Amino acid sequence: MTNPAPSNVLPGLRFRQRFPLLALILERFVLSIVLLFAVSVLIFGGLEALPGDFATTYLGQSATPQAVANIRRDLGLDRPVTTRYVEWLGSAVQGDFGTSWASKNSVSEQIGKRLGNSLFLAGFAAVISVPLAVGLGMLSVHFRNRMPDKIINVISLAAISLPEFFIGYLLILFFAVKFGMATFPATVYDSMGLVERLKAIALPTATLVLVVLAHMMRMTRAAILSVMSSAYMETAELKGLSAFRAIVKHAAPNALAPIINVVALNLAYLVVGVVVVEVVFVYPGMGQYMVDAVTVRDMPVVQACGLIFAAVYIFLNMTADILAIIANPRLRHPR
Amino acid sequence: MNDYTKYLTSRVTAGGLSRREFMGRAMAAGITLAVADKLFTESAEAAEPKHGGHLKLGLEGGAATDSKDPAKFLSQFMFCVGRCWGDMLVESDPLTGAAVPALAESWEPSKDAVTWTFKIRKGVKFHNGKELTIDDVVATLKRHTDKSSESGALGVLGSIKEIKADGGNLVLTLSEGNADMPLLLSDYHLVIQPNGGVDDPLASIGTGPYKLTSFEPGVRATFEKNKDDWRTDRGYVDSIEIIGMNDATARIAALSSGQVHYINRVDPKTVSLLKRAPNVEILSTAGRGHYVFIMHCDKAPFDNNDLRLALKYAMDRETMVQKILGGYGKVGNDFPINSTYALFPEGIEQRTYDPDKAAFHYKKSGHSGSVLLRTSEVAFPGAVDAAVLYQESCKKAGIEIEVKREPGDGYWTNVWNVQPFSTSYWGGRPTQDQMYSTAYLSTADWNDTKFKRPDFDKLLLQARAELDEAKRKDMYRTMAMMVRDEGGVILPMFNDFVNASTKQVKGYVHDIGNDMSNGYVATRVWLDA
């Protein structure tokens, strides 16, 4: 009865042929999950391998054997690693990251707040830096090898060459200390209004924008330039399009894929890599939270932060891949 | 105005000097009568506290992991937060370090200092309106002395055998006599909470001058004035905001731009830069904390007293204070006590850098080859530099030191108290007895020099129970000499607490008890508009 129709095509392959885009997206998605799982193992294992455990590190020089024993017993640190890993992963999947060992607060709740702060800062920086970078990139292509291009390049190269803490200090020195124009420290808290909040994050946002701008701008410039040298751009020029119109209409769409990639990379950096900026500006975000936790080996917090950082990174990269595939149909058919 | 006059006027402002004393000292310092008179009047006017205003502090040491439970206060940030909302039974005098009444009105020891009776103050209200009772006091102490407690005061209170209420009084019975019992109760973990904080340790309800209004660990804590405070000589500002700032440059920027009124932990290296800011005042207070090089007396080659002496004579203390502390500190004399302690043994000869003596003892010890010193930046600020400086001063005495830089992670677990020669740091303790009991008693967990002498232990226990001050001082002198000449500690320096404020901040009390005016800075200062 169950006599399948003879076919030399596997069902999976048939699905792939019919919906190449969807298949690729699904594949990327599954890969991301697997990757995230691998990261969780790495995080847990890495923390286990660190010298000193929570009890001794938390109490520091003032650890009496009695206090150390009390803490270890309370936290169940005596149980095997695998048991603790499985338990942790089990609740983490459901969004429960447990309680902080040091402060006894709910980690999920704390992270909710901190992640919100980090995303707020990163989002604000992104809203300013992405259009600015792409716009400046196009502008510098338009004026390539002329004065505006050179100025844009020199300034952005200078900004990217300075470490972010130094840019931060310079901004603080001039805008907060010397002229008293900006709010410092950039500490935000629950009861703060939106206007006040935006004022508070002005300086860290400016720092972040300066840090990521050059990278995105230069990638945009390079990608468009490489397209510009292709034959159809010559055609566009020959049929009499204005240079700017040619860039926006014909070159930019074809240069999208690499631009999307570098934008995603920088967005991920804005969320994950701003630890130094958060410390310098006393901004209560995820980076600061994780640094505090690592110092005392507050495992539930470190694990949660690590996992979330990994998730942000993987998600943004996945999105970039997918967007790049959509923007460039040729990528849909792997050779 | 020179430094000495500045010091005198600041003492007047803090209320620590009478007119007669001030005039006498100022004129002895070569100031004319008219000028001295004017100075005194000005400083005394500044001493008149003003009420109101919003005080902002930027403090190092806060972390997202901080707990509101006083038993678990560890960081500088929480130390200061706790002092704002809570009271202990006893406080220490800012100038002498002696025990003074707080929630305990008075106290009386038995003749052998084993039983202590504390009279508890009446009519004090908690922030929630509940009156303070003896039961709250008993419950608090019981919570902190419970063997399964994670309280930071567990070690301090180890000798308490029984805690009970007797009428309105608190009666403590100890396992052995201890003349310092009242001072031990001034420990900052021992905040008296309603029912001892058993029901809700995180409630932050106390009897202090300020009520906690919001708290985000490692970020910010805010307070409003407690209108029912039982004391009038504190709590001058209307509200307080304490912001966690772990970056040294951020603290300095915030202070010099006037965004905060006070910061702690000013790096000695940057003090001279900060001094140039017109609105900033450096507040440096002599402290009990000390930086040490520890040798294990029971491990070769340090089990040889001649080698230990050689290494002590090879330490250039003056240079250490100048280079590592930027001058903000005092030289040490190889025992862990300085003049900020009550009953400080005076007149012990200061040990100085003496390459010849060092070479003599080194030769006598028969040791050859290099000596391995382990260090790390976490041992104390500038520890690695200090080790290299020491290496240089030893070279002149013909002693070769090999400096090994260890990772900061796990330094306290893997190196300190484990390896025979390393650098370390000790915060001070309220009493000499506690300092010695913590680090020099044979049986102490933290006897990091492995200094084990039965005669020293015996003397320590005798001194602890001795109520006669003169006799006690004598005993402490003998003990100091033992540690200095035969112990395993090289103690080059005591570090000052270096903080800074804007000139708006008045009434700062230089408390010898601990950093940040013993944590009370926010409750003691006022803002001059």
mmCIF file of C-alpha atoms in Angstrom, chain A residues 17 31 37 58-59 62 73 76 89 113 115 121 136 141 158 183 188 219-220 224 227 260 284 305 314 322 327:
data_model
loop_
_atom_site.group_PDB
_atom_site.id
_atom_site.type_symbol
_atom_site.label_atom_id
_atom_site.label_comp_id
_atom_site.label_asym_id
_atom_site.label_seq_id
_atom_site.Cartn_x
_atom_site.Cartn_y
_atom_site.Cartn_z
ATOM 1 C CA GLN A 17 14.550 23.637 -4.373
ATOM 2 C CA LEU A 31 22.732 26.636 13.232
ATOM 3 C CA PHE A 37 24.126 25.699 22.977
ATOM 4 C CA TYR A 58 33.489 36.949 47.533
ATOM 5 C CA LEU A 59 34.880 37.027 51.046
ATOM 6 C CA SER A 62 38.412 38.149 55.058
ATOM 7 C CA ARG A 73 26.809 24.516 51.529
ATOM 8 C CA GLY A 76 25.222 23.503 46.683
ATOM 9 C CA LEU A 89 20.337 25.193 31.290
ATOM 10 C CA LYS A 113 16.874 46.552 33.695
ATOM 11 C CA LEU A 115 19.877 45.081 29.213
ATOM 12 C CA LEU A 121 22.340 53.475 24.764
ATOM 13 C CA LEU A 136 29.187 60.036 4.802
ATOM 14 C CA VAL A 141 32.506 58.299 -2.879
ATOM 15 C CA ALA A 158 41.638 59.595 13.872
ATOM 16 C CA THR A 183 25.683 65.891 32.213
ATOM 17 C CA VAL A 188 20.462 56.607 34.717
ATOM 18 C CA MET A 219 33.192 49.838 4.451
ATOM 19 C CA THR A 220 30.354 51.675 2.729
ATOM 20 C CA ILE A 224 30.295 51.304 -3.377
ATOM 21 C CA VAL A 227 30.605 48.423 -7.595
ATOM 22 C CA ILE A 260 24.696 45.218 6.105
ATOM 23 C CA PRO A 284 24.611 51.018 34.593
ATOM 24 C CA CYS A 305 25.326 37.771 30.793
ATOM 25 C CA ILE A 314 24.585 35.376 16.970
ATOM 26 C CA ILE A 322 19.644 36.672 5.936
ATOM 27 C CA ALA A 327 19.599 41.755 -0.976
#
